[in-house]
XYZ file of C-alpha atoms in Angstrom:
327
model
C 86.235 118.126 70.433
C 89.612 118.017 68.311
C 92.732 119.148 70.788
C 95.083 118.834 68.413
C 96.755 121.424 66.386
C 98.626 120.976 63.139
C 102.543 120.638 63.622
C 104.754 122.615 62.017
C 108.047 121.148 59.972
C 109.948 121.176 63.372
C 107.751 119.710 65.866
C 104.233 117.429 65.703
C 100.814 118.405 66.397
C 100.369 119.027 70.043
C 97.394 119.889 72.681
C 96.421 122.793 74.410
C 98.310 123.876 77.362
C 101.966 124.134 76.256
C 103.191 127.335 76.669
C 106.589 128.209 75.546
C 108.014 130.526 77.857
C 110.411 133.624 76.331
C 113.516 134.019 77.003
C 115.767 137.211 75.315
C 119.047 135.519 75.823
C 117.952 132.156 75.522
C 116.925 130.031 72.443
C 113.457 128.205 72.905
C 114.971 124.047 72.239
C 112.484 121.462 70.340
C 109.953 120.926 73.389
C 107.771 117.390 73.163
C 104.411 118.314 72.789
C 101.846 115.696 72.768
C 101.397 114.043 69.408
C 98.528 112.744 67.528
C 96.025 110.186 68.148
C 96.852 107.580 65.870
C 100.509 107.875 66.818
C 99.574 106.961 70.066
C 97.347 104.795 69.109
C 99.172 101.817 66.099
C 102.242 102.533 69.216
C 100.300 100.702 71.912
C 99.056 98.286 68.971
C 102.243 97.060 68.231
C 103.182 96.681 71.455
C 100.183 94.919 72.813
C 100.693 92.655 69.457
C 104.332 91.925 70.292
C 103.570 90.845 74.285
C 100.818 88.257 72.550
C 102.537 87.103 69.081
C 106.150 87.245 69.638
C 106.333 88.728 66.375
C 105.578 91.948 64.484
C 101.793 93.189 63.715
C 100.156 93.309 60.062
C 100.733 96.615 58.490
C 97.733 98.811 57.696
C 97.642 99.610 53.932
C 97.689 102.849 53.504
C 99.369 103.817 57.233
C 102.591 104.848 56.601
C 101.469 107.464 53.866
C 99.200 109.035 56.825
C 100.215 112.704 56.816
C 100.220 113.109 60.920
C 102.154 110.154 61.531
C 105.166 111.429 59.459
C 104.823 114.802 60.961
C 104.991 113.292 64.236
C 107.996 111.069 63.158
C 109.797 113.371 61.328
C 109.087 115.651 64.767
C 110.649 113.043 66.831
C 113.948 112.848 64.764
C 114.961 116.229 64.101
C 115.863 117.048 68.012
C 117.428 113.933 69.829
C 119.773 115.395 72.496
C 122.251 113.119 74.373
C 121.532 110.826 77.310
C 122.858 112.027 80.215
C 122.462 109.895 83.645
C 120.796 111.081 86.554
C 122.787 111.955 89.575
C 120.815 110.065 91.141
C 121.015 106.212 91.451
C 119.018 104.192 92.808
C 119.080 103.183 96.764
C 120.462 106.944 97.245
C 118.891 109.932 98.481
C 118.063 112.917 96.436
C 120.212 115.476 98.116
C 118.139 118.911 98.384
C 120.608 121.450 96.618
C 120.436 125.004 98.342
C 120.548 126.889 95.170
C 118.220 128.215 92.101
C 117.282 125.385 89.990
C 117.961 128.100 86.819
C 121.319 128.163 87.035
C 122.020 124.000 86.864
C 118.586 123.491 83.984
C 117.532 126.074 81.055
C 113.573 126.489 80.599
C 112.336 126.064 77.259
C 108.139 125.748 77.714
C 105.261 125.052 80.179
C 102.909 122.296 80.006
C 100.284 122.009 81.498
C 99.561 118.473 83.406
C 97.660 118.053 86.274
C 99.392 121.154 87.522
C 101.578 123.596 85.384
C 105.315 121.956 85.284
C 108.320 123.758 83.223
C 110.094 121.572 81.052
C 113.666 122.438 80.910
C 117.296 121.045 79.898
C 120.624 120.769 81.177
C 123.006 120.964 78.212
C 123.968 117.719 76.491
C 121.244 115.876 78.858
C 117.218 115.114 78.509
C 114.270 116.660 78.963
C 113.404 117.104 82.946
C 109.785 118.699 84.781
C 110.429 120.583 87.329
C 107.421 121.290 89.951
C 107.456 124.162 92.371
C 106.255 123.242 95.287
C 105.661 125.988 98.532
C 103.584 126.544 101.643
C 103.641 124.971 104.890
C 103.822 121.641 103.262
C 106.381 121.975 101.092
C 108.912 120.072 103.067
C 106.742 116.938 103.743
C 106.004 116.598 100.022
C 109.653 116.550 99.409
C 110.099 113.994 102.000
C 107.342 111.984 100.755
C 109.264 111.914 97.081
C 112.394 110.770 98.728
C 110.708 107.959 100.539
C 108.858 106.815 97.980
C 112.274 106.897 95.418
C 114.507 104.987 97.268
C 114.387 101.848 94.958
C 114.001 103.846 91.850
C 110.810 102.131 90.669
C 109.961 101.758 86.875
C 106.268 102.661 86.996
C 106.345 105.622 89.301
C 107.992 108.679 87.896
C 111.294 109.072 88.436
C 112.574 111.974 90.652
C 115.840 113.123 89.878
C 116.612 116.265 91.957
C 115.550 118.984 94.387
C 116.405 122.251 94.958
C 115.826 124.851 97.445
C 115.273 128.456 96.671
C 113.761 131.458 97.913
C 111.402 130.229 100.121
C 110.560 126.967 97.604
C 111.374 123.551 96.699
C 111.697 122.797 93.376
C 111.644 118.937 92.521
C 113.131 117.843 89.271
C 111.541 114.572 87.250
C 112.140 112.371 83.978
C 110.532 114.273 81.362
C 112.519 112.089 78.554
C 112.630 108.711 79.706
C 115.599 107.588 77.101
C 116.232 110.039 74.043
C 113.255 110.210 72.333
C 111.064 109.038 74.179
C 109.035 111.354 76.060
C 106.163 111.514 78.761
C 103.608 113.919 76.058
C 100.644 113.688 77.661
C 98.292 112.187 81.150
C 96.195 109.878 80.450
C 92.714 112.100 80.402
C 94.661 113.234 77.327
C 95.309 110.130 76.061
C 91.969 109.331 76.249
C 90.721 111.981 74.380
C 92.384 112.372 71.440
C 92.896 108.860 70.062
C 90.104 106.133 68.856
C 88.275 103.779 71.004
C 90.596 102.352 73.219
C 91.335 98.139 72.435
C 91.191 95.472 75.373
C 94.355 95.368 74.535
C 95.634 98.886 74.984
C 93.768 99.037 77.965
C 95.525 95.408 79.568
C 98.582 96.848 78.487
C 98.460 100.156 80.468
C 96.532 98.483 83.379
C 99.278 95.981 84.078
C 102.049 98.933 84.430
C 100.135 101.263 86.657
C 98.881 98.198 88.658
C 103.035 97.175 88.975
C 103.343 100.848 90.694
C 100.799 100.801 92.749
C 101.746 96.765 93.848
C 105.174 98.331 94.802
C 103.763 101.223 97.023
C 102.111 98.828 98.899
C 105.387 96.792 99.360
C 107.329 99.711 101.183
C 103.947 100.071 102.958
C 102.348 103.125 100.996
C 99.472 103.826 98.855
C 98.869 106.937 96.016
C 95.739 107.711 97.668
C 94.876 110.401 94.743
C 95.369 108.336 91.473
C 93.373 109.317 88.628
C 94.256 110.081 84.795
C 95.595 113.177 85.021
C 98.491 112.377 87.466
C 98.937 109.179 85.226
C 101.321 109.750 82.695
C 101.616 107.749 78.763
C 104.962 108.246 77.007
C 105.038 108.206 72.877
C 106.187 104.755 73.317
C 103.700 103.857 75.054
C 105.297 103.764 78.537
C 103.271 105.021 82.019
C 104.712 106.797 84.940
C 102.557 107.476 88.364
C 103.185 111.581 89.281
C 102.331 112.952 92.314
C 103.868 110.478 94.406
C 103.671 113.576 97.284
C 100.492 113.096 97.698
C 101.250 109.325 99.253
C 99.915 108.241 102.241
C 100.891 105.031 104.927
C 98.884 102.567 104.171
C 96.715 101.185 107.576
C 98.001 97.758 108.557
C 94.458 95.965 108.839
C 93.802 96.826 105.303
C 95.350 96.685 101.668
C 95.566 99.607 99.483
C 91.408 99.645 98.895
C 91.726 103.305 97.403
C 94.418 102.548 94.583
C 92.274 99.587 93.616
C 89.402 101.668 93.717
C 91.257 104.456 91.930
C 92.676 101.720 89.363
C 88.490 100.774 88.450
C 88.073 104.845 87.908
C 91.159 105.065 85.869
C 89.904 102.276 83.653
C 86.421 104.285 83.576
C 87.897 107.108 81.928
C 89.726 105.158 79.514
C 86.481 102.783 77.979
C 84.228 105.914 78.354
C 86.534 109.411 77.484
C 84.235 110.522 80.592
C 86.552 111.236 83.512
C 84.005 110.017 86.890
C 85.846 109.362 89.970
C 82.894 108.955 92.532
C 80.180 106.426 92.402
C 79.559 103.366 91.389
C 82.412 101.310 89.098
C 80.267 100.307 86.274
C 80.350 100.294 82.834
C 78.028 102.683 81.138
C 78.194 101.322 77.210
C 77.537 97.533 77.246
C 77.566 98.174 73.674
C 80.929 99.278 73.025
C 82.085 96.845 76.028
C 79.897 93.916 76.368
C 79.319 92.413 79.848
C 81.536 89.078 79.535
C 84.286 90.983 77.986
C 87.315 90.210 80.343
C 88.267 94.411 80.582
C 84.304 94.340 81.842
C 84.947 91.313 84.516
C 88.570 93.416 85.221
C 86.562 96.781 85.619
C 83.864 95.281 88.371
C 86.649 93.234 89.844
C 88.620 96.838 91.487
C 85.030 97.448 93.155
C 85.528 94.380 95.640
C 88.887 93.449 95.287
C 90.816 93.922 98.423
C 94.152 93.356 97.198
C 96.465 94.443 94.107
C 97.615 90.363 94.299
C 93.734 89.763 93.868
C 92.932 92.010 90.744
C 95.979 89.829 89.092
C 94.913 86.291 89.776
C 90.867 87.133 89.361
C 91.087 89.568 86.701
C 91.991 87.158 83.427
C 92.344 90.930 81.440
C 95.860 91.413 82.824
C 97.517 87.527 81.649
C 98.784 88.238 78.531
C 100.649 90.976 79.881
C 101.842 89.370 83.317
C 105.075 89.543 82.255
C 107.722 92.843 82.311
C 109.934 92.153 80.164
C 107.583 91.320 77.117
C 106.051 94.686 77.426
C-alpha cells in the first residue's frame, strides 16, 4: 500500500494524516510532512556507513537524478526558519504558564502521530507539537513530563513548555530538532514506506532508543508503553521516545523487563512491516533474516534479557554503533 503522495514545488511528498488547519488571518507556513522512502532510506545508509568506515559511502549511479529525492531536498531548503533556544535548559523545570498556548505559538497543520498533535511556530523560532492533554489525569501526565525532563535527555523527546488553559494542559515538544531537521514520521511509518530495512539501519536505530530507555532506568523509570508509533525517526535519521507520560517507577527487585520486551516488538515491526506487540518475540521470515544473523541473535536476546546493560554486552548487533558520538 503506497502512503505517499506526490509533493508539490513547495513541500515533499508526505503521508496521510496531515491536516492543515485554516486560518482567515493567518498564513498556513511550510509544515514538514513526512518524506519519501528512499530519502529516509540512503539517510540512515550513510549514516550507518559513516559509524563503520570513517569515511563517506559509494554513490549509487543514477541516485541523485531520482525525481523524489530532489523534491524532497529542494522541499527541505526552501523554508529554513531561525533557531531559536528553548526556554528551557536543562536541570530546570518547565514552568506551567497560566495562559492560552495561541497567543505565545501560531498553528499551521495537524499530524497525526500516535495521537493528533498541532504543529505550530513561534516567530523567528522552530517547529514545536503541542499535545492537549485533559481529564482527571491531566496533571499527573504533566508531572510525569517534568520528572522525566530534568536532565534534558537526547533520545527522549524533548519537552519544552506547558501551558494551562481552560480546563487543559497543553505540553509543548521539539518538532524541529535543529533547522531542518525535523521529527516527519513514527516509526510504524517508517517502516512502511521505505525498502527492506538493513542490519544496519536497524543497529543504528536500536542503539538510540535502547540509550533512552537505559537512561529511564537510571532516574529509576521505565516507558512501560513503547512501541513504533510513540517512537519517533527524524529526516536525518535521528529518534526521539514520545509519550514519556505514560512512564511508570520501575519495581526495585526487577530491571525494566517491559522496555526490553517492548525494544524485541519494536524491532518486530521494523524486519516484518507487521506491527505485533503480544506473543512470542520471534522472527517470522528466516528468509529475509536468517537465524545466525546478529539482528536475529539481538531480536531473541530482548525475550530473556533482564537488563538494558545485558542486551548491549550479549547482543553483538549493537557494537558498531556503541559509540554516541559516531552516530
Amino acid at each position: 500500500m503506497d502512503l505517499r503522495r506526490r509533493g508539490t514545488v513547495f513541500e515533499p511528498p508526505s503521508i496521510r494524516g496531515v491536516t492543515p488547519d485554516s486560518h482567515d488571518d493567518e498564513s498556513i507556513g511550510t509544515d514538514s510532512h513526512p518524506v519519501a522512502s528512499g530519502y529516509f532510506s540512503n539517510k540512515l545508509k550513510k549514516r550507518a556507513w559513516a559509524a563503520e568506515n570513517d569515511e563517506p559511502p559509494p554513490r549509487i549511479r543514477g541516485q541523485s537524478e531520482s525525481k523524489d529525492q530532489e523534491e524532497v531536498r529542494q522541499g527541505l531548503s526552501r523554508f529554513t526558519p531561525q533557531m531559536m533556544p528553548s526556554k528551557v535548559r536543562p536541570g530546570e523545570t518547565v514552568k506551567v504558564q497560566h495562559s492560552s498556548p495561541w497567543r505565545s505559538f501560531t498553528k499551521q497543520f495537524t499530524l497525526s502521530l500516535e495521537d493528533s498533535v498541532t504543529i505550530a511556530t513561534r516567530k523567528g523560532g522552530l517547529f514545536v507539537a503541542v499535545r492537549e492533554f485533559s481529564g482527571p489525569d491531566a496533571d499527573q501526565k504533566v508531572n510525569m513530563l517534568q520528572r522525566v525532563r530534568k536532565d534534558n535527555p537526547t533520545n527522549l523527546l524533548a519537552f519544552l513548555e506547558c501551558f494551562s488553559f481552560e480546563g487543559s494542559h497543553f505540553a509543548v515538544f521539539e518538532h524541529e530538532i535543529i533547522r531542518g531537521e525535523k521529527l516527519a514520521v513514527t516509526l510504524s511509518h517508517y517502516a512502511l514506506i521505505q525498502n527492506d530495512i538493513t542490519e544496519s539501519q536497524l543497529a543504528f536505530i536500536l542503539r538510540q532508543i535502547l540509550d533512552g530507555l537505559k537512561y529511564l532506568a537510571s532516574i529509576g523509570f521505565e516507558h512501560s508503553a513503547l512501541t513504533c508509533k510513540n517512537i519517533l525517526i527524524s529526516t536525518e535519521g535521528s529518534i526521539r521516545i514520545a509519550g514519556q507520560e505514560c512512564c511508570q517507577k520501575l519495581e526495585s527487585k526487577r530491571g525494566p523487563v517491559r522496555d526490553i520486551r517492548g525494544v524485541g516488538y519494536v524491532a518486530m515491526e521494523l524486519m516484518h512491516k507487521d506491527a505485533k506487540y503480544e506473543g512470542p518475540i520471534k522472527v517470522r521470515d528466516v528468509s529475509r533474516w536468517p537465524l545466525d544473523s546478529e539482528a536475529v541473535k539481538f531480536l531473541l536476546l530482548t525475550a530473556t534479557a533482564c537488563s538494558i546493560e545485558e542486551l548491549e554486552k550479549r547482543g553483538p548487533l549493537l557494537d558498531t554503533y556503541s559509540n554516541p558520538a559516531r552516530m
